[in-house]
mmCIF file of C-alpha atoms in Angstrom:
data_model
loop_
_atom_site.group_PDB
_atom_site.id
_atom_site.type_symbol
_atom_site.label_atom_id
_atom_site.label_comp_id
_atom_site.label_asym_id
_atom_site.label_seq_id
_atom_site.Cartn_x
_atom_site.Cartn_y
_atom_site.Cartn_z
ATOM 1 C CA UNK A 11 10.667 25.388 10.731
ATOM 2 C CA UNK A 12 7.911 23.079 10.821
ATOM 3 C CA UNK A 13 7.964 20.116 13.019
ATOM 4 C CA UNK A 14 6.737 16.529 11.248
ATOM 5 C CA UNK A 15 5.931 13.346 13.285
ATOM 6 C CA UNK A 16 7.308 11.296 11.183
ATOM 7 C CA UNK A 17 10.083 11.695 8.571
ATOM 8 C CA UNK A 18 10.517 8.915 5.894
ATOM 9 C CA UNK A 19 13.078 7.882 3.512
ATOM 10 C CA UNK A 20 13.275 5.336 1.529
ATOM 11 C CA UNK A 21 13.518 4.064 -2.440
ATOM 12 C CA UNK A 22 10.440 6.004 -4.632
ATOM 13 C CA UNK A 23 8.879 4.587 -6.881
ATOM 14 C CA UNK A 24 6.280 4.814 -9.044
ATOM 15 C CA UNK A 25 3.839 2.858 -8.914
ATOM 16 C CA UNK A 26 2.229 1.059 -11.997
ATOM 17 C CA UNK A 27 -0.898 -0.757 -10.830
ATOM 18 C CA UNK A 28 -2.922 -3.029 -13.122
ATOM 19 C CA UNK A 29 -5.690 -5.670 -13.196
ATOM 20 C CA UNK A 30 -5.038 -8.644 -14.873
ATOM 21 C CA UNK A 31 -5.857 -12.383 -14.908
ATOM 22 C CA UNK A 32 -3.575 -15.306 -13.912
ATOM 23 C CA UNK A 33 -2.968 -16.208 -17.224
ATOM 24 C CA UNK A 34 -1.152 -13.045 -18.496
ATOM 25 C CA UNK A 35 1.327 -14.178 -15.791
ATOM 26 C CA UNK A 36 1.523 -17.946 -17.001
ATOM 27 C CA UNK A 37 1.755 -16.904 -21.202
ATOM 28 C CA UNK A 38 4.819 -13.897 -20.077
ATOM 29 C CA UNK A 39 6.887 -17.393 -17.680
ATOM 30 C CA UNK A 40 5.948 -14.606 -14.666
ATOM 31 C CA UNK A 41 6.200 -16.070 -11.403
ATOM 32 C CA UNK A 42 3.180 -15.005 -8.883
ATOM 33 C CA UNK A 43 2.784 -13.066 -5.736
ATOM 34 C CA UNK A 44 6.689 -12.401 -6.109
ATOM 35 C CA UNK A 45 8.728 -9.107 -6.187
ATOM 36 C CA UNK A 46 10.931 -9.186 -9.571
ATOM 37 C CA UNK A 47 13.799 -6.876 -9.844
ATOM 38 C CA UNK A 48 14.120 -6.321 -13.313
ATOM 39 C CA UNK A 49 15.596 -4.182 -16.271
ATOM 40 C CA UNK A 50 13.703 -0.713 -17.687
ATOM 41 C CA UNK A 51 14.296 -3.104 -20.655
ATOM 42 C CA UNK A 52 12.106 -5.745 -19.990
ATOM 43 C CA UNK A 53 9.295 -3.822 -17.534
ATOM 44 C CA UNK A 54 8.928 -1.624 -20.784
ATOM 45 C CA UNK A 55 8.189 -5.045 -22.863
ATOM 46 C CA UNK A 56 5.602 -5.570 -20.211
ATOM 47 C CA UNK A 57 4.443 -2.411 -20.091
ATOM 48 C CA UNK A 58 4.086 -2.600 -24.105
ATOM 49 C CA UNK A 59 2.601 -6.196 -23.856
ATOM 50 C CA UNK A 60 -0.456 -4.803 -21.126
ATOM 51 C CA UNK A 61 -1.107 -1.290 -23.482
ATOM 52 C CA UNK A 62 -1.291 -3.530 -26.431
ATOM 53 C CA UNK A 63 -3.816 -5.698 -24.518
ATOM 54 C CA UNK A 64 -5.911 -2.792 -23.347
ATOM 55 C CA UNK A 65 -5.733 -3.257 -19.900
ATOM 56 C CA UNK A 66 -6.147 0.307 -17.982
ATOM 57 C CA UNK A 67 -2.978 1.617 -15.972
ATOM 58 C CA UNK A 68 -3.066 3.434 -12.339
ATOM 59 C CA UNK A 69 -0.538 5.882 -11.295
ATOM 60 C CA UNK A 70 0.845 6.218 -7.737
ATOM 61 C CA UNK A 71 3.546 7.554 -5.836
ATOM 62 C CA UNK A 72 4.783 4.007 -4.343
ATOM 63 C CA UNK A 73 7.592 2.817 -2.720
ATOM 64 C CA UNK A 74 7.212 1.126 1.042
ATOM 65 C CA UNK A 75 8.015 4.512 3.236
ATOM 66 C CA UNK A 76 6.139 6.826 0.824
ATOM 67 C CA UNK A 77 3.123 4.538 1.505
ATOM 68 C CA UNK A 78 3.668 4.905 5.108
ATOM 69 C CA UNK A 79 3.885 8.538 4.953
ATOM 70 C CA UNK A 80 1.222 9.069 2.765
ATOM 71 C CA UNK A 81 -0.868 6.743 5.332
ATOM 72 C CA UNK A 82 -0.027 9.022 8.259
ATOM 73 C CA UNK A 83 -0.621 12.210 6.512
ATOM 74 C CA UNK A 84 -4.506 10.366 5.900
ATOM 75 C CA UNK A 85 -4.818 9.735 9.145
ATOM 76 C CA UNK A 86 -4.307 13.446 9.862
ATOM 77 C CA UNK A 87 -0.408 13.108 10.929
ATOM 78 C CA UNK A 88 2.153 15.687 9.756
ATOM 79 C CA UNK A 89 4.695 13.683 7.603
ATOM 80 C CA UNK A 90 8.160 14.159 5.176
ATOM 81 C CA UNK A 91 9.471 12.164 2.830
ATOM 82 C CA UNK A 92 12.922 12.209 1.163
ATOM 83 C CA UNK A 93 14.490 9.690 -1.740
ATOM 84 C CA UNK A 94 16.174 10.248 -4.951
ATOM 85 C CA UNK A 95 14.023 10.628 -8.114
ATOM 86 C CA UNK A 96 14.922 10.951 -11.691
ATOM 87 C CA UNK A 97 13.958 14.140 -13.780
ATOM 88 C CA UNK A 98 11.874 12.731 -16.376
ATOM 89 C CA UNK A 99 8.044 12.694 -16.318
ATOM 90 C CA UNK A 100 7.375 9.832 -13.923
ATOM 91 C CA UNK A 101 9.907 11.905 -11.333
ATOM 92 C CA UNK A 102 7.445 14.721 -12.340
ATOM 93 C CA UNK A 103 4.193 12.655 -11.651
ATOM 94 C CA UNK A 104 5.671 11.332 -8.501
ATOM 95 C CA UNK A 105 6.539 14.634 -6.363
ATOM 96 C CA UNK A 106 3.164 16.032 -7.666
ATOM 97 C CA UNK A 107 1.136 13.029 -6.085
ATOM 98 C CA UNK A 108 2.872 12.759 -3.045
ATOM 99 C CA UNK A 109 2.342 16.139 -1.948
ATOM 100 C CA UNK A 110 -1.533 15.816 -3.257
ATOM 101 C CA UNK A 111 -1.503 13.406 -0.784
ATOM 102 C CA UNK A 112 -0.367 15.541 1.909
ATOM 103 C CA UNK A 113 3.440 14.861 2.129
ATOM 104 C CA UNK A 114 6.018 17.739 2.353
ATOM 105 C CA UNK A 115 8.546 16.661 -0.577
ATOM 106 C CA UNK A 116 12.257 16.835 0.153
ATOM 107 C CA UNK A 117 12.815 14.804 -2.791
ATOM 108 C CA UNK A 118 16.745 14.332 -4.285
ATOM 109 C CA UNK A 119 16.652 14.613 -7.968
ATOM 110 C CA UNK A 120 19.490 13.174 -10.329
ATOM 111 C CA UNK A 121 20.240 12.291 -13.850
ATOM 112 C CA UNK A 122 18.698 8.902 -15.271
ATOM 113 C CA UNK A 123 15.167 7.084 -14.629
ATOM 114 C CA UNK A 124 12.862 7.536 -11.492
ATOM 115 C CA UNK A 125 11.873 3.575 -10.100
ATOM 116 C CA UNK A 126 9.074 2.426 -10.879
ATOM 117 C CA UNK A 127 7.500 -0.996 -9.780
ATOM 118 C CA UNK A 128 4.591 -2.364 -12.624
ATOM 119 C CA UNK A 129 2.340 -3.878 -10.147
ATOM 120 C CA UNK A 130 0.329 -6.943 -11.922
ATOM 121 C CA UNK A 131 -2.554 -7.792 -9.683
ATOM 122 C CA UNK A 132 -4.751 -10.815 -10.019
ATOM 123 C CA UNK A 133 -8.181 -11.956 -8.760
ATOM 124 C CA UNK A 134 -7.275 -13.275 -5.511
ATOM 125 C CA UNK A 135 -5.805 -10.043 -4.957
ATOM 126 C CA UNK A 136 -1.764 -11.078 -5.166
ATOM 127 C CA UNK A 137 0.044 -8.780 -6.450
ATOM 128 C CA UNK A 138 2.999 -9.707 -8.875
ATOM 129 C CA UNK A 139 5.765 -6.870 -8.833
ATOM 130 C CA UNK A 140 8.394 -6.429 -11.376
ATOM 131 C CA UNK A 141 10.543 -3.126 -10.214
ATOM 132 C CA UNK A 142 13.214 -1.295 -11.415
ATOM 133 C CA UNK A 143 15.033 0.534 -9.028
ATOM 134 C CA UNK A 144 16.724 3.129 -11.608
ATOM 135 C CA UNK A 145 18.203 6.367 -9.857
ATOM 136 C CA UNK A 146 16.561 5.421 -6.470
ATOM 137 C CA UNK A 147 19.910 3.261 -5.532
ATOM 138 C CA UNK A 148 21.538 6.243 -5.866
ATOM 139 C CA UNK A 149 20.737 8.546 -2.841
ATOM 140 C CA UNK A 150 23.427 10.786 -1.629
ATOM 141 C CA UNK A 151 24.047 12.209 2.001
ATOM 142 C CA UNK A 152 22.806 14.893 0.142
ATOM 143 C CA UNK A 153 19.528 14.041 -0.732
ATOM 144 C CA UNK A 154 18.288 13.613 2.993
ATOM 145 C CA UNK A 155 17.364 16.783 5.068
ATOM 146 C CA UNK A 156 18.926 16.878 8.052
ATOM 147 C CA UNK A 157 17.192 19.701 9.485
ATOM 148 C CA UNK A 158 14.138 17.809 9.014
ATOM 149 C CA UNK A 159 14.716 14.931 10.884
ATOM 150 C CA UNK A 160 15.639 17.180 13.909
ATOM 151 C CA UNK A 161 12.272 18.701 13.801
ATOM 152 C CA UNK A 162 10.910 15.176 13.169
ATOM 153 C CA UNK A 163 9.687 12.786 16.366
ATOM 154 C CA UNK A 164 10.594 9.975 14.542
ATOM 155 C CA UNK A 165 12.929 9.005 11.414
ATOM 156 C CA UNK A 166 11.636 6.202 9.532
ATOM 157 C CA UNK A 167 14.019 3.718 7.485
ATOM 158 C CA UNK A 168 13.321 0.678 5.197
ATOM 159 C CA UNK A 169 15.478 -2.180 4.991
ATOM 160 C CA UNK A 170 15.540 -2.002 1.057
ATOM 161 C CA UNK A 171 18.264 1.250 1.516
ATOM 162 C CA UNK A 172 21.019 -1.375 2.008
ATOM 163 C CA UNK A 173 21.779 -2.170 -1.931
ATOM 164 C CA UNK A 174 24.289 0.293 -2.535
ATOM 165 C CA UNK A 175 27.033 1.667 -0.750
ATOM 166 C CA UNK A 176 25.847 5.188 -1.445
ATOM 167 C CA UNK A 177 22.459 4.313 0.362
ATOM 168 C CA UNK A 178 24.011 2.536 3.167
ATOM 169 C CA UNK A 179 26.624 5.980 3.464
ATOM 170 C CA UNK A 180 23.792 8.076 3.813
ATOM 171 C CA UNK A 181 21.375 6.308 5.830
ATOM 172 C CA UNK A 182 24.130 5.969 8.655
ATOM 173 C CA UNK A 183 24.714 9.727 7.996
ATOM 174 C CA UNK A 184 21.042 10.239 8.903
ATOM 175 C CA UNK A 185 21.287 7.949 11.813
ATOM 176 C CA UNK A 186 24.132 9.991 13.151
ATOM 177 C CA UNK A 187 21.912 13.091 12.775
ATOM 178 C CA UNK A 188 19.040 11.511 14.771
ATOM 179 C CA UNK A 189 21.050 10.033 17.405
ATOM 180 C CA UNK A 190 22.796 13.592 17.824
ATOM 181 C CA UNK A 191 19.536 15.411 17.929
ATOM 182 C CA UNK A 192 17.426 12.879 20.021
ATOM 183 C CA UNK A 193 15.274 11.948 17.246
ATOM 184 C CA UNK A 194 13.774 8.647 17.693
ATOM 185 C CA UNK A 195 14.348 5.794 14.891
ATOM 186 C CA UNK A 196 11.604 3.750 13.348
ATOM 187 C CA UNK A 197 13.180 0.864 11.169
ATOM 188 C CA UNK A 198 11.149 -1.834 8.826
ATOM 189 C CA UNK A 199 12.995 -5.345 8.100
ATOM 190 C CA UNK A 200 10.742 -4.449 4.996
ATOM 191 C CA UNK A 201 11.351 -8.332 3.146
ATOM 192 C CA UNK A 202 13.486 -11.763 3.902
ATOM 193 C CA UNK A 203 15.688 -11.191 1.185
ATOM 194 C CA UNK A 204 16.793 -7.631 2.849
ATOM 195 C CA UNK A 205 17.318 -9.110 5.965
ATOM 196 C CA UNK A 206 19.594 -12.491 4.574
ATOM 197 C CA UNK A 207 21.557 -9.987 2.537
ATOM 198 C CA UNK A 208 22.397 -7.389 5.683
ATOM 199 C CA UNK A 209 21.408 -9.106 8.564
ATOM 200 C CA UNK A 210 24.725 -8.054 10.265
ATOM 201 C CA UNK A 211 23.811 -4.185 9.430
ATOM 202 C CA UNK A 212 20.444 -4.463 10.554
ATOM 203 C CA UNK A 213 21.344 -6.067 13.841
ATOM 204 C CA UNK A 214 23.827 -2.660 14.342
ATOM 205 C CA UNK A 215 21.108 -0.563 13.447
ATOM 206 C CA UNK A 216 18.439 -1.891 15.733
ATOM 207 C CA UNK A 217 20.633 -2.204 18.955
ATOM 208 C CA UNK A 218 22.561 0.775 18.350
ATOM 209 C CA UNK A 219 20.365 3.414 16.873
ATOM 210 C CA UNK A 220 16.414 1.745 16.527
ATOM 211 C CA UNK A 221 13.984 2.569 19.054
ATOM 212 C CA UNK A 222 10.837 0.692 16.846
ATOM 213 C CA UNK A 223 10.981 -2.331 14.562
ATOM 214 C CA UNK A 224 8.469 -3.282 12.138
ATOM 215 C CA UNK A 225 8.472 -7.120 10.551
ATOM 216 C CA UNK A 226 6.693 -9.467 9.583
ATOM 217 C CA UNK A 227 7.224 -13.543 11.058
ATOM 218 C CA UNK A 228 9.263 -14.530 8.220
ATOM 219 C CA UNK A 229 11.273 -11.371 8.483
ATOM 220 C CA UNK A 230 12.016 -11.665 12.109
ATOM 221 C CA UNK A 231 12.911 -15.459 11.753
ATOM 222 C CA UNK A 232 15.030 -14.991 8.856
ATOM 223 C CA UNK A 233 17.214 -11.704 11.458
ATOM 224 C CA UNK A 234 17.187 -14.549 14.246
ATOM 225 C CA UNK A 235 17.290 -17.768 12.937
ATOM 226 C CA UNK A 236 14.269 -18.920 15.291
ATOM 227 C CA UNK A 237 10.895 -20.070 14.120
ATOM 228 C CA UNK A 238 9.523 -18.983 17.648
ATOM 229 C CA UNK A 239 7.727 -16.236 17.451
ATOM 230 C CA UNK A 240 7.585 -15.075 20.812
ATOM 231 C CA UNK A 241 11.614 -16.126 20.968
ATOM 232 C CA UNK A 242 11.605 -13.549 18.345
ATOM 233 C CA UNK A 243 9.899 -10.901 20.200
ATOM 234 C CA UNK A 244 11.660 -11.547 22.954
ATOM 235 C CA UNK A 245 15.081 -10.839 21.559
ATOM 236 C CA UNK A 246 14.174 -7.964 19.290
ATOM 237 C CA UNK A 247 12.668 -6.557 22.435
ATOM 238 C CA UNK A 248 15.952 -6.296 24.325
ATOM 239 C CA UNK A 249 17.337 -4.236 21.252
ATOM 240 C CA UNK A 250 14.463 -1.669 20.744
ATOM 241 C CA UNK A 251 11.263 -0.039 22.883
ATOM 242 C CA UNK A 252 8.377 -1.551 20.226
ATOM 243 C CA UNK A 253 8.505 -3.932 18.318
ATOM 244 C CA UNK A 254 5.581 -4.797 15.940
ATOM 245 C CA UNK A 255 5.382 -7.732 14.654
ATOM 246 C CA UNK A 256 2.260 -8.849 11.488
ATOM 247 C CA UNK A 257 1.048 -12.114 11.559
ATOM 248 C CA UNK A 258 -1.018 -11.534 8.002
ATOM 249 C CA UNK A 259 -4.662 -12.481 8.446
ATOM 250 C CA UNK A 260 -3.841 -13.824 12.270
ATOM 251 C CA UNK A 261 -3.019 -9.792 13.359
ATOM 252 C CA UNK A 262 -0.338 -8.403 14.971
ATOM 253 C CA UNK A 263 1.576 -8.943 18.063
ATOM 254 C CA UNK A 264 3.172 -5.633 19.888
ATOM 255 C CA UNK A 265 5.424 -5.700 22.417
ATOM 256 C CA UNK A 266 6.849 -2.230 24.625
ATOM 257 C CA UNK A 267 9.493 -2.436 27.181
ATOM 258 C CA UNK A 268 8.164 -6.602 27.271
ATOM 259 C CA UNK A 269 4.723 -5.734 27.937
ATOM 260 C CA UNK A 270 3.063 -7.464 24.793
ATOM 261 C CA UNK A 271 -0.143 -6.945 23.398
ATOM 262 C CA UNK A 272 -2.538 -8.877 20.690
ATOM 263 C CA UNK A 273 -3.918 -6.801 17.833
ATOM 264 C CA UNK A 274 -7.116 -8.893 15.971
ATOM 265 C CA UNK A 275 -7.368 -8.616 12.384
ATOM 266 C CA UNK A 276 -10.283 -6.873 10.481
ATOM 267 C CA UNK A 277 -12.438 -8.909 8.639
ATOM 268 C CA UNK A 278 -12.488 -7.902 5.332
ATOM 269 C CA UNK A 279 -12.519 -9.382 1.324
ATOM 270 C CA UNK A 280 -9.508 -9.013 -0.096
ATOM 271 C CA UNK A 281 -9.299 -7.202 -3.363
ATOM 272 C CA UNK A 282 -5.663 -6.391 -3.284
ATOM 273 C CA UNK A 283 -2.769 -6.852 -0.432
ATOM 274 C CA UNK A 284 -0.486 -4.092 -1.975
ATOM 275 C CA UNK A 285 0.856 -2.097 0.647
ATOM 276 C CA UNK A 286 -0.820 -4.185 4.108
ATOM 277 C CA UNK A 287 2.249 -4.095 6.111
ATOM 278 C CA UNK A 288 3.098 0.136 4.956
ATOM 279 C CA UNK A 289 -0.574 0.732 6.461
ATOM 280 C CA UNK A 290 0.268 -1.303 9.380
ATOM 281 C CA UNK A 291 3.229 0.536 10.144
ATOM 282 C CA UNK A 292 1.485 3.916 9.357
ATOM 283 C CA UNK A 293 -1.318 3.540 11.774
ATOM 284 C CA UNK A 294 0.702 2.405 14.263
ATOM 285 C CA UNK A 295 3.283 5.658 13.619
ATOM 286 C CA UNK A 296 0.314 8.157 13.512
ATOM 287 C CA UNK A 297 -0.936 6.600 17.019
ATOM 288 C CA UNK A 298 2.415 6.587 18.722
ATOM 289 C CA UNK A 299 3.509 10.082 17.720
ATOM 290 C CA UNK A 300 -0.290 11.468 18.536
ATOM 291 C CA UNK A 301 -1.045 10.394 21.960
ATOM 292 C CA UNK A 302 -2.250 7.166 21.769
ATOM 293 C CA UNK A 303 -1.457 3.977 23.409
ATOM 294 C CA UNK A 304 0.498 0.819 22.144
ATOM 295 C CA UNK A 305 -2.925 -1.002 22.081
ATOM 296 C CA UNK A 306 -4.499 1.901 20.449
ATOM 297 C CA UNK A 307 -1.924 1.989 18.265
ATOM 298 C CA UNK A 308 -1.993 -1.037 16.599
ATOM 299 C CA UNK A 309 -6.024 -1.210 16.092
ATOM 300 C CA UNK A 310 -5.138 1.795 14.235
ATOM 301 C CA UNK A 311 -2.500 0.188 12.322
ATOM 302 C CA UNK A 312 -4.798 -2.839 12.203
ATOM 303 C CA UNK A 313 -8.029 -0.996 10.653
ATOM 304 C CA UNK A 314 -5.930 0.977 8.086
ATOM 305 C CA UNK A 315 -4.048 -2.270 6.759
ATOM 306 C CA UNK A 316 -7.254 -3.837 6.772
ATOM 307 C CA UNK A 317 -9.195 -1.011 4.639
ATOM 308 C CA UNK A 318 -6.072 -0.562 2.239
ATOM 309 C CA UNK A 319 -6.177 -4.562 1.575
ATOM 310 C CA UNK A 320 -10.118 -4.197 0.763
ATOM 311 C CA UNK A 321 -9.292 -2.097 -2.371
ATOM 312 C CA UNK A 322 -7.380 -1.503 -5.158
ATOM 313 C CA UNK A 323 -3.816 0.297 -4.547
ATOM 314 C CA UNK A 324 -0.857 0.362 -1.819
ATOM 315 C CA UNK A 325 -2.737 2.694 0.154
ATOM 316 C CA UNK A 326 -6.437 3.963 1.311
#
């Protein structure tokens, strides 16, 4: 079988992209440079609203892991990607991109709407997301591959699989199968609100089965109630090997059995910061599985997050 460096899973979904200007967000009441779960009701009003305007729509397999797969597989890594997709025409659209981009597809497929996250991005390059999550939240143990995630170096998880009890059942089935087979585990607090709502959970998972953490400062105070940042590091580090920690336009800080390193930012205009963080995280994946060092590793992560927040889209 053939072996992967990095095997994601996580919620798919595709993504909507468009261009607009603040004030389509002020006339729809749309609060800015927020995630919005919402209804396939109302994201099709929005959807109607934006063709009825004229403003062009982008297509892209999306969802946090898939962008971090996708990112490796750019980079020249060997990558696989599981979630649970619907099978109507956006389900259709999403398997073909992802392996155009150079995933291997394992991809569940049920009954009802694939998610799909209409991403409204303004001038300043803040990005607006209104998703619905549709037949993501409904990933069965049988939707993952565990053959593939013993030929895998790492498994990859996302901290927005904890909504549903069927997620939660097969992540930890996963977990099982990578701790049985010696497969390392890569996990992302992936966004504040993940971490308030399953902060015990992720706690479990990162001192009983994680051997990398990705966050962000809010993310890591929210898990630790500290606002200490190298408090934080310090704690996560006693859980996991790495732990990678984004400081937006400040860099990164990356820290490996308590040796810690400082990763500068690229200078760069933002167009669009869609996906900064799922770069990071890939080009510090591709570097770690390939060879590289922890330093090397994160100026990877570093220059991919900064040339994905230079252009339009979640990913280079």
């Amino acid at each position: 079988m053939e072996k992967f460096d990095v095997y994601g899973i996580c919620n798919p979904l595709i993504d909507l992209l468009v261009n607009i200007p603040d004030s389509f967000l002020q006339e729809n009441r749309i609060d800015k440079n927020v995630m919005h779960l919402i209804s396939d009701k109302n994201q099709q009003k929005l959807l109607s609203l934006l063709n009825e305007e004229q403003y062009p729509i982008e297509f892209a397999s999306g969802g946090s892991g898939a962008n971090s797969m996708i990112g490796i597989a750019q980079l020249g890594g060997k990558t696989a990607f599981s979630g649970k997709i619907g099978g109507d025409n956006h389900g259709k659209i999403y398997r073909d991109k992802l392996e155009e981009n150079g995933v291997s597809s394992f991809l569940g497929e049920g009954n009802g709407n694939t998610g799909s996250c209409l991403v409204l991005v303004t001038d300043d390059g803040s990005r607006t997301m209104n998703t619905h999550l549709g037949i993501s939240q409904d990933l069965q143990v049988n939707d993952i591959n565990p053959g593939i995630i013993e030929v895998s170096k790492f498994l990859y998880l996302t901290g927005y699989l904890w909504d549903t009890e069927s997620q939660k059942k097969s992540v930890y089935a996963a977990l099982e199968v990578a701790k049985k087979t010696k497969t390392k585990v890569a996990f992302s607090l992936s966004d504040p609100f993940c971490v308030i709502r399953h902060k015990d959970d992720f706690k479990n998972l990162l001192q009983e089965y994680s051997s990398m953490v990705f966050c962000n400062q809010e993310e890591a105070f929210s898990m630790l109630e500290t606002n200490v940042t190298q408090e934080a590091i310090d704690i996560l580090g006693k859980w996991t090997e790495f732990v990678v920690l984004t400081l937006g336009d400040k860099g990164a800080l990356i820290s490996h059995f308590g040796q810690s390193y400082y990763i500068d930012p690229i200078s760069t205009r933002v167009q669009d910061t869609t996906g900064a963080g799922d770069a990071f995280a890939a080009g510090f994946l591709f570097g770690i599985t390939n060879g590289y060092s922890p330093l090397e590793s994160g100026r990877i992560g570093s220059a991919l997050a900064g040339a994905v927040i230079g252009q339009m889209g979640p990913r280079f």
